[in-house]
XYZ file of C-alpha atoms in Angstrom:
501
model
C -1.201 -42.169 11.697
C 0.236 -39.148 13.577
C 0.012 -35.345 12.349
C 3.503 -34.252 10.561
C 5.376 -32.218 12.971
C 4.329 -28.639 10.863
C 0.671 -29.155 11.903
C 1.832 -29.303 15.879
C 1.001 -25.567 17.106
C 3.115 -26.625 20.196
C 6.316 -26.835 18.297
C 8.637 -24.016 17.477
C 8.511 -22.676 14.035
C 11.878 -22.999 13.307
C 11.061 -27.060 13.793
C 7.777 -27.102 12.282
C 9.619 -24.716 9.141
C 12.295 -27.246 8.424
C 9.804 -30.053 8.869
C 7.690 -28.526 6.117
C 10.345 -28.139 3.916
C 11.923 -30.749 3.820
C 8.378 -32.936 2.299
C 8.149 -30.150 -0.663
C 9.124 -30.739 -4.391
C 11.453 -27.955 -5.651
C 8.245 -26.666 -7.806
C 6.174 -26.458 -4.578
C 9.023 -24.369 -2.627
C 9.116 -22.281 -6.226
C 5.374 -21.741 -6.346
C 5.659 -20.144 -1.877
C 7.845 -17.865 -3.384
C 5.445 -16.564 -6.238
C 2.500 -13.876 -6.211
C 1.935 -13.134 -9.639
C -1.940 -13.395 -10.453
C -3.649 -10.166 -9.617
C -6.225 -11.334 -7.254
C -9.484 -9.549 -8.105
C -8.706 -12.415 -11.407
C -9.150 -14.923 -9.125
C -12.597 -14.771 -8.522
C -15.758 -13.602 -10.694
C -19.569 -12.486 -9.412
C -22.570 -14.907 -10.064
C -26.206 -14.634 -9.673
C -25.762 -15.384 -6.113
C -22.430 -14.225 -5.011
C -18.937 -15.235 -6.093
C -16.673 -17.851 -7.222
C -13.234 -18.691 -7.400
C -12.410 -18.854 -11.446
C -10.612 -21.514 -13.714
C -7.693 -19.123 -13.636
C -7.287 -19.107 -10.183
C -7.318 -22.860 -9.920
C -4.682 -23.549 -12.928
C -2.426 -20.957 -10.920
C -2.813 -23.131 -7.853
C -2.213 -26.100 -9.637
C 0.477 -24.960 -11.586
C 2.535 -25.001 -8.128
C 0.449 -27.400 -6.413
C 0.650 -24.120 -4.004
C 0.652 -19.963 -4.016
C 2.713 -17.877 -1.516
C 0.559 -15.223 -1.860
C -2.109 -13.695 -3.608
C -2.280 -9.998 -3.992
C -5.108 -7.269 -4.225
C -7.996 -10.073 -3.667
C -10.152 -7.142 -2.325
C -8.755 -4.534 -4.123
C -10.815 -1.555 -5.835
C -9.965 1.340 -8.063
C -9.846 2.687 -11.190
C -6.722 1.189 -12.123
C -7.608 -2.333 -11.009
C -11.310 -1.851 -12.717
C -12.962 -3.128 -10.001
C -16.431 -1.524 -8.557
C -19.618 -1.445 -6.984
C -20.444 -3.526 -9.972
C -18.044 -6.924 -9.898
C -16.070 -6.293 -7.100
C -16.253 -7.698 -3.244
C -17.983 -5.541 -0.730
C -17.630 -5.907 3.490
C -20.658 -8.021 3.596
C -18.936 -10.880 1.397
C -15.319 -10.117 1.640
C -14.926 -12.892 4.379
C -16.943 -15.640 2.363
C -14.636 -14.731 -0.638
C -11.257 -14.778 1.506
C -12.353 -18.038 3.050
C -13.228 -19.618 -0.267
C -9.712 -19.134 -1.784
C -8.165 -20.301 1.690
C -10.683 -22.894 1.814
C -9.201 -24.084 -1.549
C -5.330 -23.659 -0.899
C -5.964 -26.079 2.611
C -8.035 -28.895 0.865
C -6.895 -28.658 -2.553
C -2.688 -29.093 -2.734
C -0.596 -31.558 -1.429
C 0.275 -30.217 1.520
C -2.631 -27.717 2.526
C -0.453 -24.388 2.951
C -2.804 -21.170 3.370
C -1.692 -18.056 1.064
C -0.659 -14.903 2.359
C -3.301 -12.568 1.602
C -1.620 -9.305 0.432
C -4.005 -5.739 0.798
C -2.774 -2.639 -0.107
C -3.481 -0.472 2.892
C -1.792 3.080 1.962
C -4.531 4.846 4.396
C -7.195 2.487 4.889
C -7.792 -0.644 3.089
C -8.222 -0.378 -0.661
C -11.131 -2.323 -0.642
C -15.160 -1.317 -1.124
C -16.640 -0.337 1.971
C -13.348 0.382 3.257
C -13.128 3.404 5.695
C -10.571 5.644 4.075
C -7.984 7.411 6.385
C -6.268 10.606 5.652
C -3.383 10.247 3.161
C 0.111 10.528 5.397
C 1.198 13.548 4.273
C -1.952 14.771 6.474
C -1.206 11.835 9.212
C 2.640 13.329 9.827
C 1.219 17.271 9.905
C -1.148 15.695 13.308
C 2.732 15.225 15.334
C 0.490 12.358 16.763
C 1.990 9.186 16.366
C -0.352 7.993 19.471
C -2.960 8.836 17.228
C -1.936 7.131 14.123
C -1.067 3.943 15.819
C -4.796 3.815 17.161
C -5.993 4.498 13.562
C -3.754 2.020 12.329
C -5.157 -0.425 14.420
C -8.568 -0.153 13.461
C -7.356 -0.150 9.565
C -5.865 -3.101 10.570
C -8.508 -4.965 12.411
C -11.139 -3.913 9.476
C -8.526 -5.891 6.886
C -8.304 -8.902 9.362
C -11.956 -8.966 9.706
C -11.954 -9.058 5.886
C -9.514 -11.997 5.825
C -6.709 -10.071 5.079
C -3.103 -10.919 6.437
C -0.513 -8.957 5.094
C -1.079 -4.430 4.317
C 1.246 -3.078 2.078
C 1.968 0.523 3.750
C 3.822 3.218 2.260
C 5.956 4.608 4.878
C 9.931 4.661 4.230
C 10.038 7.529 1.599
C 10.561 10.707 1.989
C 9.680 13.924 0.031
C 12.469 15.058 -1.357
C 11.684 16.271 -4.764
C 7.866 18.295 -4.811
C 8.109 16.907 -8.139
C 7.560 12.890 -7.264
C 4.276 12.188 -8.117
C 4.013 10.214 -4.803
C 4.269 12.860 -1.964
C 0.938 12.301 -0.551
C 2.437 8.320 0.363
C 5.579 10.827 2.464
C 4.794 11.500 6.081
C 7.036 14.176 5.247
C 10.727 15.512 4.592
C 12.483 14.634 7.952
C 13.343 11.118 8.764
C 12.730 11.460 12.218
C 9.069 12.028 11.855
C 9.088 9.460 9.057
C 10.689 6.501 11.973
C 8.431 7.243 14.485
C 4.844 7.158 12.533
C 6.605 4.433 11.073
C 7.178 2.741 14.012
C 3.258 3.749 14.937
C 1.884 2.221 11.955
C 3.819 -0.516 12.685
C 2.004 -0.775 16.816
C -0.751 -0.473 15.736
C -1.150 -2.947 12.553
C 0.186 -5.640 14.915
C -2.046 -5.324 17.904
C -4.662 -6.391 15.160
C -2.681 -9.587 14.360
C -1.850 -8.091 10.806
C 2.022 -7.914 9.153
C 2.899 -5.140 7.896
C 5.094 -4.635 4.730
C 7.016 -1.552 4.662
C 7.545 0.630 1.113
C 9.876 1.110 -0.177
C 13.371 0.029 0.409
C 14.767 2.455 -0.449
C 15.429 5.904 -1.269
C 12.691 6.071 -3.461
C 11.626 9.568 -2.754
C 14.915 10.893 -4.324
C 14.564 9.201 -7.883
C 16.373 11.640 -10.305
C 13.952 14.666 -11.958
C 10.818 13.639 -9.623
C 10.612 11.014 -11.825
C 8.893 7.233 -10.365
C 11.219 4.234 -10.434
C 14.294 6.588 -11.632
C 17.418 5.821 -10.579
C 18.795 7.822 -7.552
C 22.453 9.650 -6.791
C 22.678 9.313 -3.241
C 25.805 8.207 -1.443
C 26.071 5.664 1.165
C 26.357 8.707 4.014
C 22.816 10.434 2.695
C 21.078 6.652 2.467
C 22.031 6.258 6.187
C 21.327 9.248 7.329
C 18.583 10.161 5.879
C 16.404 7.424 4.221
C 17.233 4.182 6.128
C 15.855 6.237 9.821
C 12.208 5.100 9.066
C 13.051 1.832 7.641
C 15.391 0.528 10.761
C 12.541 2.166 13.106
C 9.761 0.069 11.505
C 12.057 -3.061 11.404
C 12.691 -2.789 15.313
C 9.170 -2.435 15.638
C 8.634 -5.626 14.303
C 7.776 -5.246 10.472
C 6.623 -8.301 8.863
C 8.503 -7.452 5.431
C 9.901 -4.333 3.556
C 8.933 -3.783 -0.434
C 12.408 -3.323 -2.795
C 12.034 -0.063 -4.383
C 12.123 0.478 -8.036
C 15.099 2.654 -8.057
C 18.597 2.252 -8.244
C 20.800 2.246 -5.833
C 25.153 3.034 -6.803
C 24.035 1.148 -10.207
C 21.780 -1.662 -8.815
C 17.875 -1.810 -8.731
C 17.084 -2.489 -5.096
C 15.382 -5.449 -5.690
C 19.050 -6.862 -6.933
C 21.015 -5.721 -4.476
C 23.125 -7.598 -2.212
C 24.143 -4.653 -0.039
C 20.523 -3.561 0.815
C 18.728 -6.720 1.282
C 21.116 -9.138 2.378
C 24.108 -7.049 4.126
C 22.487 -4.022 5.654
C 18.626 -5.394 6.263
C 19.770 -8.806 7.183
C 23.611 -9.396 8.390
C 23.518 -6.016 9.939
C 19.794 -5.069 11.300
C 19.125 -8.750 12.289
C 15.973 -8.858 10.230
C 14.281 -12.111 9.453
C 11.289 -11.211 7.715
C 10.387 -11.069 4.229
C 11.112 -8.994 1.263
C 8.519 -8.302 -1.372
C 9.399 -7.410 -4.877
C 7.559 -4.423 -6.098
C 5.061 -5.222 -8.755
C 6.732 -6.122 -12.463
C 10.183 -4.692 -11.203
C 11.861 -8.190 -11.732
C 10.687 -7.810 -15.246
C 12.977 -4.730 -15.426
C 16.230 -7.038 -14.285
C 15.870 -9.286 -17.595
C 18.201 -6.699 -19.744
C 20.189 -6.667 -17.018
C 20.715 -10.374 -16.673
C 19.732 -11.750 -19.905
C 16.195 -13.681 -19.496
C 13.664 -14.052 -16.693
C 15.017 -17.066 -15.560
C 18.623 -15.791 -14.534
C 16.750 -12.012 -13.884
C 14.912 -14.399 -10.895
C 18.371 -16.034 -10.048
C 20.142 -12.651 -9.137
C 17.096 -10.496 -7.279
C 16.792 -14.237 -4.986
C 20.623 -14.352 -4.740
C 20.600 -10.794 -3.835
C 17.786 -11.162 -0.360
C 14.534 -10.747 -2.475
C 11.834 -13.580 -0.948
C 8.292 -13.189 -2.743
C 7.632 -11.695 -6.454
C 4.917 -9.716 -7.511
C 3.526 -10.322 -10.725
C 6.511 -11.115 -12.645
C 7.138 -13.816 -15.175
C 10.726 -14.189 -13.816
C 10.334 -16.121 -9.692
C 8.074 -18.435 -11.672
C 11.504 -19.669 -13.760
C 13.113 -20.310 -10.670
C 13.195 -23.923 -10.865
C 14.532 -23.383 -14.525
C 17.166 -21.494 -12.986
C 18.682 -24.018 -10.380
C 18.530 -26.709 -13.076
C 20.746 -24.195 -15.042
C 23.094 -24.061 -12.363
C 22.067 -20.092 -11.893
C 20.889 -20.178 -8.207
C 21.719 -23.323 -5.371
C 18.458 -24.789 -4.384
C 19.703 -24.308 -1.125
C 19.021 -20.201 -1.649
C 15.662 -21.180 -2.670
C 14.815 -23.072 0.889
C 16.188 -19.614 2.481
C 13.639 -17.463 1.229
C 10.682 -20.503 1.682
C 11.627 -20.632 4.999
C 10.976 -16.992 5.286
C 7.726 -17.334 4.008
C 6.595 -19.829 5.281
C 7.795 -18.684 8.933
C 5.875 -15.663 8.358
C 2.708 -17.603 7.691
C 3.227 -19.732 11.057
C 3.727 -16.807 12.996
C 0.484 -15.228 11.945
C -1.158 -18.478 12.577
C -2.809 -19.430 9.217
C -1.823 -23.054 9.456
C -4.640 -23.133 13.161
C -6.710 -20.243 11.660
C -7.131 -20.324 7.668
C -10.669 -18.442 7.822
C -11.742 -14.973 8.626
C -15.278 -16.250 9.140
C -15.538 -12.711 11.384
C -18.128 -10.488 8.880
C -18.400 -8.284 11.460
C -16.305 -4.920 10.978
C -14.534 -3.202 13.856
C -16.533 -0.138 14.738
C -14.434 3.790 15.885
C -12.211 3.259 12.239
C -14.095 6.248 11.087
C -13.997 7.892 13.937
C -10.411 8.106 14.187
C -10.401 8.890 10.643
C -12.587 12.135 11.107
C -10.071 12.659 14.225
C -6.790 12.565 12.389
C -8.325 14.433 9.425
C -9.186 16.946 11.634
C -6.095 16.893 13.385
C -4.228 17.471 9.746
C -5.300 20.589 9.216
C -2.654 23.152 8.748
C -3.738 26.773 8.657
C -0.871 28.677 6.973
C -2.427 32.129 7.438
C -5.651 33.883 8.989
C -6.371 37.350 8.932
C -8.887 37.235 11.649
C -11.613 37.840 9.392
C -12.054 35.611 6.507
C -12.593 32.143 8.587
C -14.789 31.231 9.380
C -17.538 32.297 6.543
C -19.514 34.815 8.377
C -22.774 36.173 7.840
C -20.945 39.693 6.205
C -19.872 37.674 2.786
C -21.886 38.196 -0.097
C -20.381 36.524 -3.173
C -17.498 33.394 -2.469
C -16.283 32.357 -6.326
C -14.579 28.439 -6.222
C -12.939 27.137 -8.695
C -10.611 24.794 -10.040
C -11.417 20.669 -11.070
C -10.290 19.113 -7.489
C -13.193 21.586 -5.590
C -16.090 19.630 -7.089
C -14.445 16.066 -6.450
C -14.628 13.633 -3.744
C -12.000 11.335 -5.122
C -9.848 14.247 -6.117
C -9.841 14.998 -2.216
C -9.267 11.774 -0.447
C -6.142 10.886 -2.244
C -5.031 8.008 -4.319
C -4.808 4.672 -3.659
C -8.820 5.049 -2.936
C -11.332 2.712 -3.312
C -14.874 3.705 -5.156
C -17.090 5.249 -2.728
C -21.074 4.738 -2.724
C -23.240 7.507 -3.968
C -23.405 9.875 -1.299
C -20.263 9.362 0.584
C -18.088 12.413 1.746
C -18.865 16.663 1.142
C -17.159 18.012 -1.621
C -15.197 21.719 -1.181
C -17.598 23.125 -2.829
C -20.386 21.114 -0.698
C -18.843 22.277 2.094
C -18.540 25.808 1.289
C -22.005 25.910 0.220
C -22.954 24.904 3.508
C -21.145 27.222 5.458
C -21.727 30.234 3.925
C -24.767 32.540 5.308
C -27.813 32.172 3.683
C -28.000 34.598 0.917
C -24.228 34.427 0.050
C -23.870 33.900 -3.994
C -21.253 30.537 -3.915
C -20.455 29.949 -7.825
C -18.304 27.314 -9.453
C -15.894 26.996 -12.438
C -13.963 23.685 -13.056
C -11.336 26.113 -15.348
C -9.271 23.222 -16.385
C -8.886 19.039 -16.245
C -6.670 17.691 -13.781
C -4.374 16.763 -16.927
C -3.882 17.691 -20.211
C -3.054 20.897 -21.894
C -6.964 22.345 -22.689
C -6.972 25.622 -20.930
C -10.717 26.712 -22.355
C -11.669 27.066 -19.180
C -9.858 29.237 -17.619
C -11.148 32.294 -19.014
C -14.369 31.868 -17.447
C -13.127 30.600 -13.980
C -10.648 34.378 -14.495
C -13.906 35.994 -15.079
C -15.877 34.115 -12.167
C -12.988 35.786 -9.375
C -13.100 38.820 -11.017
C -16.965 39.275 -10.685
C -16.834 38.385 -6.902
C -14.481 41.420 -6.222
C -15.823 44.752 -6.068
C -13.483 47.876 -5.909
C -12.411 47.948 -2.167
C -13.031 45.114 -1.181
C -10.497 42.090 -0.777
C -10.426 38.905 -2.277
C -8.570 35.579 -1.108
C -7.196 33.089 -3.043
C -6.099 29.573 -1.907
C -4.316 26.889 -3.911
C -2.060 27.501 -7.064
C -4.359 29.451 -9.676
C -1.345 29.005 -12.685
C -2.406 26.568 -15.878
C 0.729 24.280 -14.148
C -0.878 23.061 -10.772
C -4.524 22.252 -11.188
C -5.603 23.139 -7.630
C -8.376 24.091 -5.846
C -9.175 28.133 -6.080
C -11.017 29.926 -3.490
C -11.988 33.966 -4.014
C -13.843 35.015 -0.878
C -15.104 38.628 -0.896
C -16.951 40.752 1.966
């Protein structure tokens, strides 16, 4: 009996798409479309290593299928995962290959999942080499740079058995406000579209898709505040937030993320205009779009339950959920008459063109533990390229042998997570110099370096600051001059540093 045509690597995807398609039940095309389990659920750490958990398998079985899984690697405080339970580089290919292993011998028709890693500067993952936040990539002006960086991020995922890194790229900071900033490569758009189109290079040449966030306009949410609606017009959108997002799509972008916002009334994730006239009609893209996570959720009160919420963001050009309860009703919804099946096959053939065209169907496994060596390299490189000196007096820098007392203080100078941004994987004990490390070890021997924290990085308890007041006061002598850098009011919890000669 001969292979089906979707197993021939000779034949064009388009074929070996419609081939595919046309042998699935509607549940199995619903269940491409989904990616609602968070992934570090889908596995759990035994005596001797890991294994793929009951949950995991009733997903898969639910849909005889999964378009994607998300966050399988995936480590941080917010996701629980550590050092403890979680998957480090020596078994993060075993793990990857098990859940592949499963999706290929365990359905109906043996499609791998789409692997889904956030990678906002470096993979999120333990053992992942953290680059600098892009705020610090777009102050190096080296897109040459980041697109080498970004290639070595990206290999390190692939190695991992990662396909798809979520990237941050298309806003833009707008608003100092927006808790997100440090995702920005900056204010302009131009800079924005070409590290965009960088990140892009560079992910690619490791045989990785990228997904580009957020589509868009994100960075302009009304009050600073995440997921707010936004009051741009269609001439600001163009002009100013769409440059990074049509530079990374040229570039070949495997997908774009829907922003939470709204756009003139619509959450992007429903609306026609963005995803479906402008990406699509207009730009000629035919990649994927990627919900962001829950924000179908939000479109039930505007459509009335998750099954017609699911019928208008697919209507509207959105492909692939993320942990929703609303893409899994879609079958429930074109029974109801809510969404033509035949809008259904458009976004599975999306999907599954994307996982053809990074060649899971003739390589499923990672089986490469090895990780790429010069990612921290470039790291150190760019970091070091980041730095922006706003003012020097010729004196201060470096810490000569003439200081005597150096006062830090503030929560972030005594914090290696507070300094390597968020979006940060656990690091081992050990890892990375601290301000006040560093400090420490610059200063002449003999130099009195003391410390106050003076405050928490939130909340209102100002006990502190008192002492850390009392701390800069006591390291300035009459005459002599004293430095300060970061914010020192109780608003903006920075780093403080009083040098004195």
């Amino acid at each position: 009996m001969s292979e089906p045509l979707y197993r021939d690597p000779a034949a064009p995807v388009r074929e070996r798409v419609r081939d595919l398609l046309g042998r699935m039940t509607l549940t199995e095309k619903v269940g491409q479309l989904n990616q609602r389990m968070y992934g570090w659920h889908a596995y759990e750490r035994t005596g001797s290593g890991h294994r793929l958990t009951d949950a995991f398998r009733s997903e898969v079985a639910a849909y005889d299928g999964m378009g994607a899984l998300y966050g399988l690697q995936r480590a941080d405080p917010w996701s629980g995962v550590t050092f403890a339970d979680g998957i480090t580089a020596a078994n993060a290919a075993g793990v990857a290959d098990a859940v592949q292993r499963h999706m290929v011998e365990q359905t109906r028709l043996g499609i791998p999942v789409l692997l889904v890693e956030e990678v906002p500067h470096g993979h999120q993952a333990l053992d992942g080499t953290v680059l600098p936040v892009n705020l610090a990539v777009g102050s190096t002006w080296d897109p040459d740079l980041y697109e080498e960086a970004a290639a070595a991020a990206g290999a390190e995922l692939r190695a991992r058995g990662g396909h798809l890194a979520l990237v941050s790229a298309l806003d833009l900071v707008r608003d100092p406000r927006w808790g997100r900033a440090e995702e920005c490569f900056g204010e302009d758009p131009y800079l924005a579209a070409r590290f965009t189109e960088a990140l892009v290079r560079g992910m690619r040449r490791a045989g990785v898709g990228v997904v580009l966030k957020h589509f868009a306009g994100q960075g302009s949410s009304v009050g600073g505040r995440n997921s707010a609606a936004t009051e741009l017009g269609v001439r600001e959108l163009h002009e100013i937030h769409l440059a990074a997002a049509r530079a990374g799509v040229r570039a070949g972008a495997a997908g774009v993320m829907a922003a939470y916002n709204e756009f003139d009334g619509l959450p992007c994730a429903a609306s026609r205009y963005l995803l479906t006239e402008l990406l699509r009609e207009r730009w000629g893209f035919d990649g994927i779009v990627m919900a962001d996570g829950g924000a179908l959720d939000r479109l039930t009160r505007l459509a009335g339950d998750p099954a017609a919420a699911g019928a208008l963001a697919l209507a509207a050009g959105t492909d692939l959920s993320l942990w929703d309860g609303c893409f899994p009703r879609l079958g429930e919804a074109v029974e109801r008459g809510l969404v033509a099946e035949a809008t259904v096959d458009s976004a599975v053939e999306r999907v599954l063109a994307l996982k053809f065209r990074l060649g899971l169907f003739e390589r499923p496994y990672a089986e490469r533990p090895e990780q790429p060596s010069g990612v921290r390299e470039l790291s150190e490189r760019s970091a070091r390229e980041s730095i922006v000196l706003l003012e020097h007096d010729g004196v201060t820098l470096p810490l000569g042998f003439s200081l005597r007392r150096i006062a830090v203080m503030g929560p972030g100078a005594d914090s290696v997570p507070g300094q390597i941004g968020d979006y940060t994987a656990p690091q081992r004990p050990g890892s990375g110099v601290t301000v006040l490390d560093g400090i420490r070890a610059g200063a002449a021997p003999g130099a009195e370096v003391t410390y106050a924290r003076g405050c928490e990085l939130v909340g209102g308890d100002l006990s502190g600051v008192p002492e850390a007041v009392a701390l800069a006061a006591s390291a300035v002598e009459p005459g002599e001059f004293s430095i300060e850098t970061g914010p020192s009011s109780d608003r903006t919890r920075g780093t403080a540093l009083t040098v004195t000669r």
